[in-house]
PDB file of C-alpha atoms in Angstrom:
ATOM      1  CA  MET A   1       0.000   0.000   0.000  1.00  0.00           C
ATOM      2  CA  ILE A   2       2.813   2.379   0.911  1.00  0.00           C
ATOM      3  CA  LYS A   3       4.608   1.602  -2.363  1.00  0.00           C
ATOM      4  CA  LEU A   4       1.371   2.234  -4.283  1.00  0.00           C
ATOM      5  CA  LEU A   5       0.837   5.551  -2.483  1.00  0.00           C
ATOM      6  CA  VAL A   6       4.402   6.628  -3.258  1.00  0.00           C
ATOM      7  CA  ALA A   7       3.924   5.676  -6.903  1.00  0.00           C
ATOM      8  CA  VAL A   8       0.685   7.658  -7.123  1.00  0.00           C
ATOM      9  CA  VAL A   9       2.261  10.729  -5.503  1.00  0.00           C
ATOM     10  CA  ALA A  10       5.255  10.473  -7.832  1.00  0.00           C
ATOM     11  CA  ALA A  11       2.954  10.190 -10.843  1.00  0.00           C
ATOM     12  CA  VAL A  12       0.985  13.262  -9.757  1.00  0.00           C
ATOM     13  CA  ILE A  13       4.186  15.265  -9.232  1.00  0.00           C
ATOM     14  CA  CYS A  14       5.530  14.114 -12.581  1.00  0.00           C
ATOM     15  CA  SER A  15       2.251  14.981 -14.320  1.00  0.00           C
ATOM     16  CA  ALA A  16       2.188  18.414 -12.691  1.00  0.00           C
ATOM     17  CA  SER A  17       5.786  19.016 -13.764  1.00  0.00           C
ATOM     18  CA  VAL A  18       5.000  18.083 -17.370  1.00  0.00           C
ATOM     19  CA  ASP A  19       1.908  20.304 -17.378  1.00  0.00           C
ATOM     20  CA  ALA A  20       3.943  23.211 -15.972  1.00  0.00           C
ATOM     21  CA  ALA A  21       6.703  22.687 -18.535  1.00  0.00           C
ATOM     22  CA  LEU A  22       4.185  22.626 -21.380  1.00  0.00           C
ATOM     23  CA  ARG A  23       2.369  25.866 -20.562  1.00  0.00           C
ATOM     24  CA  ALA A  24       1.714  28.023 -23.595  1.00  0.00           C
ATOM     25  CA  CYS A  25       4.148  30.843 -24.227  1.00  0.00           C
ATOM     26  CA  THR A  26       2.820  34.304 -23.418  1.00  0.00           C
ATOM     27  CA  TRP A  27       3.447  37.901 -24.410  1.00  0.00           C
ATOM     28  CA  GLU A  28       5.337  38.263 -21.137  1.00  0.00           C
ATOM     29  CA  ASP A  29       7.840  35.673 -22.394  1.00  0.00           C
ATOM     30  CA  LEU A  30       8.401  37.663 -25.578  1.00  0.00           C
ATOM     31  CA  ASP A  31       8.509  40.944 -23.646  1.00  0.00           C
ATOM     32  CA  TYR A  32      11.423  39.487 -21.669  1.00  0.00           C
ATOM     33  CA  CYS A  33      13.348  38.826 -24.892  1.00  0.00           C
ATOM     34  CA  GLU A  34      12.599  42.339 -26.160  1.00  0.00           C
ATOM     35  CA  GLU A  35      14.106  43.758 -22.973  1.00  0.00           C
ATOM     36  CA  VAL A  36      17.206  41.559 -23.271  1.00  0.00           C
ATOM     37  CA  LEU A  37      17.689  42.675 -26.875  1.00  0.00           C
ATOM     38  CA  THR A  38      17.097  46.329 -26.001  1.00  0.00           C
ATOM     39  CA  ASN A  39      19.743  46.278 -23.280  1.00  0.00           C
ATOM     40  CA  TYR A  40      22.242  44.604 -25.610  1.00  0.00           C
ATOM     41  CA  THR A  41      21.777  46.722 -28.726  1.00  0.00           C
ATOM     42  CA  ARG A  42      21.735  50.043 -26.831  1.00  0.00           C
ATOM     43  CA  ASP A  43      25.144  49.400 -25.291  1.00  0.00           C
ATOM     44  CA  PRO A  44      27.819  51.103 -27.439  1.00  0.00           C
ATOM     45  CA  CYS A  45      30.386  48.478 -26.462  1.00  0.00           C
ATOM     46  CA  HIS A  46      28.563  46.241 -28.970  1.00  0.00           C
ATOM     47  CA  TRP A  47      28.710  48.809 -31.786  1.00  0.00           C
ATOM     48  CA  ASN A  48      31.226  48.576 -34.593  1.00  0.00           C
ATOM     49  CA  LEU A  49      31.713  51.150 -37.354  1.00  0.00           C
ATOM     50  CA  GLU A  50      34.374  49.084 -39.087  1.00  0.00           C
ATOM     51  CA  LYS A  51      31.982  46.182 -39.565  1.00  0.00           C
ATOM     52  CA  LYS A  52      28.447  47.405 -38.920  1.00  0.00           C
ATOM     53  CA  SER A  53      26.774  44.151 -39.907  1.00  0.00           C
ATOM     54  CA  VAL A  54      28.094  42.438 -36.764  1.00  0.00           C
ATOM     55  CA  LEU A  55      25.531  44.201 -34.549  1.00  0.00           C
ATOM     56  CA  TYR A  56      22.601  42.888 -36.586  1.00  0.00           C
ATOM     57  CA  CYS A  57      24.104  39.396 -36.696  1.00  0.00           C
ATOM     58  CA  ASP A  58      24.601  39.410 -32.918  1.00  0.00           C
ATOM     59  CA  PHE A  59      21.072  40.773 -32.522  1.00  0.00           C
ATOM     60  CA  VAL A  60      19.554  37.860 -34.447  1.00  0.00           C
ATOM     61  CA  LYS A  61      21.694  35.314 -32.602  1.00  0.00           C
ATOM     62  CA  LEU A  62      20.720  36.804 -29.237  1.00  0.00           C
ATOM     63  CA  ARG A  63      17.018  36.705 -30.101  1.00  0.00           C
ATOM     64  CA  LEU A  64      17.460  33.103 -31.174  1.00  0.00           C
ATOM     65  CA  LYS A  65      19.195  32.240 -27.900  1.00  0.00           C
ATOM     66  CA  CYS A  66      16.545  34.005 -25.841  1.00  0.00           C
ATOM     67  CA  LEU A  67      13.625  32.325 -27.616  1.00  0.00           C
ATOM     68  CA  LYS A  68      15.248  28.924 -27.192  1.00  0.00           C
ATOM     69  CA  SER A  69      15.693  29.568 -23.464  1.00  0.00           C
ATOM     70  CA  LEU A  70      12.013  30.311 -22.807  1.00  0.00           C
ATOM     71  CA  ASN A  71      10.464  27.806 -20.422  1.00  0.00           C
ATOM     72  CA  CYS A  72       7.199  27.262 -22.291  1.00  0.00           C
ATOM     73  CA  ASP A  73       5.749  25.121 -25.065  1.00  0.00           C
ATOM     74  CA  LYS A  74       7.227  26.765 -28.130  1.00  0.00           C
ATOM     75  CA  MET A  75       5.020  24.739 -30.490  1.00  0.00           C
ATOM     76  CA  ARG A  76       1.788  25.999 -28.954  1.00  0.00           C
ATOM     77  CA  SER A  77       0.219  29.261 -29.988  1.00  0.00           C
ATOM     78  CA  THR A  78      -2.930  30.759 -28.529  1.00  0.00           C
ATOM     79  CA  GLU A  79      -5.554  33.215 -29.689  1.00  0.00           C
ATOM     80  CA  GLU A  80      -4.021  35.754 -27.314  1.00  0.00           C
ATOM     81  CA  MET A  81      -0.429  35.070 -28.412  1.00  0.00           C
ATOM     82  CA  PRO A  82      -0.647  33.507 -31.910  1.00  0.00           C
ATOM     83  CA  ILE A  83       3.090  33.146 -32.610  1.00  0.00           C
ATOM     84  CA  ASN A  84       4.554  29.690 -33.153  1.00  0.00           C
ATOM     85  CA  ILE A  85       7.926  30.313 -31.498  1.00  0.00           C
ATOM     86  CA  ASN A  86       9.463  27.047 -32.666  1.00  0.00           C
ATOM     87  CA  PHE A  87       8.816  27.941 -36.299  1.00  0.00           C
ATOM     88  CA  TRP A  88      10.255  31.412 -35.698  1.00  0.00           C
ATOM     89  CA  ILE A  89      13.371  29.764 -34.244  1.00  0.00           C
ATOM     90  CA  ASN A  90      13.681  27.523 -37.315  1.00  0.00           C
ATOM     91  CA  ILE A  91      13.567  30.526 -39.654  1.00  0.00           C
ATOM     92  CA  MET A  92      16.303  32.371 -37.756  1.00  0.00           C
ATOM     93  CA  GLU A  93      18.442  29.243 -37.507  1.00  0.00           C
ATOM     94  CA  SER A  94      18.377  29.056 -41.303  1.00  0.00           C
ATOM     95  CA  ARG A  95      19.455  32.699 -41.690  1.00  0.00           C
ATOM     96  CA  VAL A  96      22.334  32.972 -39.240  1.00  0.00           C
ATOM     97  CA  PRO A  97      24.622  30.601 -41.227  1.00  0.00           C
ATOM     98  CA  VAL A  98      23.977  32.692 -44.347  1.00  0.00           C
ATOM     99  CA  MET A  99      25.314  35.813 -42.607  1.00  0.00           C
ATOM    100  CA  VAL A 100      28.238  33.887 -41.129  1.00  0.00           C
ATOM    101  CA  ASP A 101      29.212  32.416 -44.509  1.00  0.00           C
ATOM    102  CA  TYR A 102      29.106  35.896 -46.063  1.00  0.00           C
ATOM    103  CA  ASN A 103      31.534  37.071 -43.343  1.00  0.00           C
ATOM    104  CA  LEU A 104      28.998  39.525 -41.917  1.00  0.00           C
ATOM    105  CA  CYS A 105      29.300  38.261 -38.340  1.00  0.00           C
ATOM    106  CA  SER A 106      32.090  38.291 -35.784  1.00  0.00           C
ATOM    107  CA  GLU A 107      33.116  34.657 -36.280  1.00  0.00           C
ATOM    108  CA  LYS A 108      34.877  33.327 -39.358  1.00  0.00           C
ATOM    109  CA  SER A 109      33.095  30.836 -41.558  1.00  0.00           C
ATOM    110  CA  THR A 110      34.528  27.373 -42.117  1.00  0.00           C
ATOM    111  CA  ASN A 111      32.710  27.296 -45.456  1.00  0.00           C
ATOM    112  CA  PRO A 112      32.573  30.869 -46.817  1.00  0.00           C
ATOM    113  CA  THR A 113      30.191  31.588 -49.676  1.00  0.00           C
ATOM    114  CA  VAL A 114      31.798  32.479 -53.004  1.00  0.00           C
ATOM    115  CA  VAL A 115      31.018  36.115 -53.835  1.00  0.00           C
ATOM    116  CA  ASN A 116      30.985  37.903 -57.184  1.00  0.00           C
ATOM    117  CA  TYR A 117      32.234  41.287 -55.963  1.00  0.00           C
ATOM    118  CA  GLU A 118      31.728  42.805 -59.423  1.00  0.00           C
ATOM    119  CA  ASP A 119      27.976  42.222 -59.263  1.00  0.00           C
ATOM    120  CA  LYS A 120      26.298  44.655 -56.877  1.00  0.00           C
ATOM    121  CA  CYS A 121      23.202  42.446 -56.983  1.00  0.00           C
ATOM    122  CA  ASP A 122      25.092  39.431 -55.707  1.00  0.00           C
ATOM    123  CA  GLU A 123      23.303  37.980 -52.659  1.00  0.00           C
ATOM    124  CA  TYR A 124      26.300  39.073 -50.599  1.00  0.00           C
ATOM    125  CA  TYR A 125      25.646  42.759 -51.279  1.00  0.00           C
ATOM    126  CA  ILE A 126      21.925  42.390 -50.551  1.00  0.00           C
ATOM    127  CA  ASN A 127      22.749  40.880 -47.173  1.00  0.00           C
ATOM    128  CA  LYS A 128      25.492  43.440 -46.527  1.00  0.00           C
ATOM    129  CA  ARG A 129      23.350  46.471 -47.352  1.00  0.00           C
ATOM    130  CA  CYS A 130      20.434  45.360 -45.201  1.00  0.00           C
ATOM    131  CA  THR A 131      22.414  44.103 -42.218  1.00  0.00           C
ATOM    132  CA  GLU A 132      24.359  47.380 -42.130  1.00  0.00           C
ATOM    133  CA  ALA A 133      21.214  49.502 -42.486  1.00  0.00           C
ATOM    134  CA  ILE A 134      19.456  47.681 -39.645  1.00  0.00           C
ATOM    135  CA  SER A 135      22.590  47.839 -37.506  1.00  0.00           C
ATOM    136  CA  GLU A 136      22.591  51.612 -37.956  1.00  0.00           C
ATOM    137  CA  TYR A 137      18.988  51.756 -36.810  1.00  0.00           C
ATOM    138  CA  LEU A 138      19.847  49.638 -33.751  1.00  0.00           C
ATOM    139  CA  MET A 139      22.526  52.177 -32.859  1.00  0.00           C
ATOM    140  CA  SER A 140      19.941  54.955 -32.597  1.00  0.00           C
ATOM    141  CA  ARG A 141      18.998  56.090 -29.127  1.00  0.00           C
ATOM    142  CA  PHE A 142      15.372  54.960 -29.119  1.00  0.00           C
ATOM    143  CA  SER A 143      15.558  51.904 -31.366  1.00  0.00           C
ATOM    144  CA  LEU A 144      13.110  49.064 -30.761  1.00  0.00           C
ATOM    145  CA  PRO A 145      14.108  45.438 -31.488  1.00  0.00           C
ATOM    146  CA  CYS A 146      10.644  44.707 -32.907  1.00  0.00           C
ATOM    147  CA  VAL A 147      10.894  47.677 -35.285  1.00  0.00           C
ATOM    148  CA  ALA A 148      14.339  46.518 -36.412  1.00  0.00           C
ATOM    149  CA  MET A 149      12.802  43.271 -37.622  1.00  0.00           C
ATOM    150  CA  LEU A 150       9.920  45.132 -39.259  1.00  0.00           C
ATOM    151  CA  LYS A 151      12.585  47.065 -41.180  1.00  0.00           C
ATOM    152  CA  ALA A 152      14.454  43.868 -42.078  1.00  0.00           C
ATOM    153  CA  ASN A 153      11.686  42.178 -44.049  1.00  0.00           C
ATOM    154  CA  PRO A 154      11.011  45.014 -46.545  1.00  0.00           C
ATOM    155  CA  CYS A 155      14.737  45.738 -46.852  1.00  0.00           C
ATOM    156  CA  PHE A 156      15.672  42.232 -47.924  1.00  0.00           C
ATOM    157  CA  SER A 157      12.595  41.740 -50.124  1.00  0.00           C
ATOM    158  CA  GLY A 158      12.966  45.228 -51.625  1.00  0.00           C
ATOM    159  CA  GLU A 159      16.642  44.724 -52.454  1.00  0.00           C
ATOM    160  CA  ARG A 160      15.879  41.376 -54.062  1.00  0.00           C
ATOM    161  CA  ALA A 161      13.036  42.889 -56.084  1.00  0.00           C
ATOM    162  CA  ARG A 162      15.266  45.773 -57.209  1.00  0.00           C
ATOM    163  CA  CYS A 163      17.845  43.269 -58.393  1.00  0.00           C
ATOM    164  CA  GLY A 164      15.248  41.069 -60.113  1.00  0.00           C
ATOM    165  CA  LEU A 165      15.928  38.111 -57.831  1.00  0.00           C
ATOM    166  CA  PRO A 166      13.221  35.674 -56.720  1.00  0.00           C
ATOM    167  CA  GLN A 167      11.912  36.021 -53.193  1.00  0.00           C
ATOM    168  CA  PRO A 168      12.531  33.148 -50.763  1.00  0.00           C
ATOM    169  CA  THR A 169       9.444  31.087 -49.995  1.00  0.00           C
ATOM    170  CA  LEU A 170       8.386  29.213 -46.885  1.00  0.00           C
ATOM    171  CA  ASP A 171       8.137  25.457 -47.197  1.00  0.00           C
ATOM    172  CA  ALA A 172       4.442  24.589 -47.079  1.00  0.00           C
ATOM    173  CA  ASN A 173       5.308  21.358 -45.295  1.00  0.00           C
ATOM    174  CA  VAL A 174       6.537  23.208 -42.219  1.00  0.00           C
ATOM    175  CA  LEU A 175       3.727  25.720 -41.957  1.00  0.00           C
ATOM    176  CA  VAL A 176       1.739  25.552 -38.758  1.00  0.00           C
ATOM    177  CA  PRO A 177      -2.014  24.816 -38.882  1.00  0.00           C
ATOM    178  CA  GLY A 178      -3.840  27.932 -39.964  1.00  0.00           C
ATOM    179  CA  GLY A 179      -0.782  29.393 -41.677  1.00  0.00           C
ATOM    180  CA  PHE A 180       2.271  31.293 -40.525  1.00  0.00           C
ATOM    181  CA  VAL A 181       1.764  34.382 -38.373  1.00  0.00           C
ATOM    182  CA  ASN A 182       4.590  36.865 -38.902  1.00  0.00           C
ATOM    183  CA  PRO A 183       5.908  37.304 -35.337  1.00  0.00           C
ATOM    184  CA  ASN A 184       7.188  40.847 -35.877  1.00  0.00           C
ATOM    185  CA  ILE A 185       3.851  42.067 -37.233  1.00  0.00           C
ATOM    186  CA  ALA A 186       1.995  40.234 -34.449  1.00  0.00           C
ATOM    187  CA  ILE A 187       4.162  41.919 -31.795  1.00  0.00           C
ATOM    188  CA  ALA A 188       3.413  45.339 -33.296  1.00  0.00           C
ATOM    189  CA  GLU A 189      -0.323  44.767 -33.819  1.00  0.00           C
ATOM    190  CA  SER A 190      -0.764  43.442 -30.284  1.00  0.00           C
ATOM    191  CA  GLY A 191       0.697  46.607 -28.762  1.00  0.00           C
ATOM    192  CA  HIS A 192       3.789  44.809 -27.439  1.00  0.00           C
ATOM    193  CA  CYS A 193       6.260  46.717 -29.622  1.00  0.00           C
ATOM    194  CA  LYS A 194       6.967  49.198 -26.840  1.00  0.00           C
ATOM    195  CA  LEU A 195       9.772  51.597 -26.030  1.00  0.00           C
ATOM    196  CA  ILE A 196      11.761  50.502 -22.985  1.00  0.00           C
ATOM    197  CA  PHE A 197      13.275  53.716 -21.715  1.00  0.00           C
ATOM    198  CA  ASP A 198      14.686  55.000 -18.442  1.00  0.00           C
ATOM    199  CA  GLN A 199      16.110  58.517 -18.558  1.00  0.00           C
ATOM    200  CA  SER A 200      18.439  57.721 -15.651  1.00  0.00           C
ATOM    201  CA  ASP A 201      20.018  54.784 -17.489  1.00  0.00           C
ATOM    202  CA  PRO A 202      23.783  55.555 -17.785  1.00  0.00           C
ATOM    203  CA  LEU A 203      23.775  53.821 -21.176  1.00  0.00           C
ATOM    204  CA  PHE A 204      22.502  56.996 -22.805  1.00  0.00           C
ATOM    205  CA  GLU A 205      25.424  59.050 -21.546  1.00  0.00           C
ATOM    206  CA  ARG A 206      27.764  56.349 -22.829  1.00  0.00           C
ATOM    207  CA  GLN A 207      26.053  56.539 -26.204  1.00  0.00           C
ATOM    208  CA  GLU A 208      26.663  60.272 -26.415  1.00  0.00           C
ATOM    209  CA  SER A 209      30.297  59.814 -25.384  1.00  0.00           C
ATOM    210  CA  TRP A 210      30.679  57.170 -28.085  1.00  0.00           C
ATOM    211  CA  ARG A 211      29.174  59.452 -30.729  1.00  0.00           C
ATOM    212  CA  LYS A 212      31.478  62.300 -29.748  1.00  0.00           C
ATOM    213  CA  ALA A 213      34.493  60.010 -29.832  1.00  0.00           C
ATOM    214  CA  HIS A 214      33.540  58.939 -33.371  1.00  0.00           C
ATOM    215  CA  HIS A 215      32.615  62.461 -34.523  1.00  0.00           C
ATOM    216  CA  LEU A 216      28.943  61.632 -35.013  1.00  0.00           C
ATOM    217  CA  ASP A 217      26.030  63.870 -34.112  1.00  0.00           C
ATOM    218  CA  TYR A 218      23.089  62.820 -31.995  1.00  0.00           C
ATOM    219  CA  PHE A 219      20.895  62.019 -35.002  1.00  0.00           C
ATOM    220  CA  ALA A 220      23.531  59.985 -36.851  1.00  0.00           C
ATOM    221  CA  PHE A 221      21.543  56.746 -36.790  1.00  0.00           C
ATOM    222  CA  PHE A 222      17.936  57.963 -36.710  1.00  0.00           C
TER     223      PHE A 222
END
């Protein structure tokens, strides 16, 4: 009887643990990642004028790391929070190696992509132009991580259209039931694309010192 009671208690605890681990992800989970990204991208020690694209690459990798670390069921979406986080993770995981292999990140690629430097519509230049442009936005004083990604989509698609290149498509086999909800648009439409700002934060003084040291005015990256 005692063994049976212990087994039942253990089963209940185990079941409760599984249920807790499989809770649906919430806006609060994503808000946490937005704050992590904000704190990282606003810090001038992560800025680089010699290789601007590194900030955007680090930004994407940090978002990827944060989403992976969330303690919720990343496959479940809800009416309140309709984003399939696992699918979002898969998309970013496919894009980071592209930036690395084009030498747009801090680490060196073990399999660098061959680039036609004479062709300004080579995929390399499309990636370079957009990653640098978004990095510049992230270096502005009041940049929002969610807005950076809203800028990324039209930049990459617009550059490809200008160069007459086909747009990448999502594999229908990996689409979630009901279709894919663009996470960046969903964050904005839900009212969760918010400015995280504290006037007393010493980061802002460090930003101004950095701009002065690099002979840039306050509006350099607006």
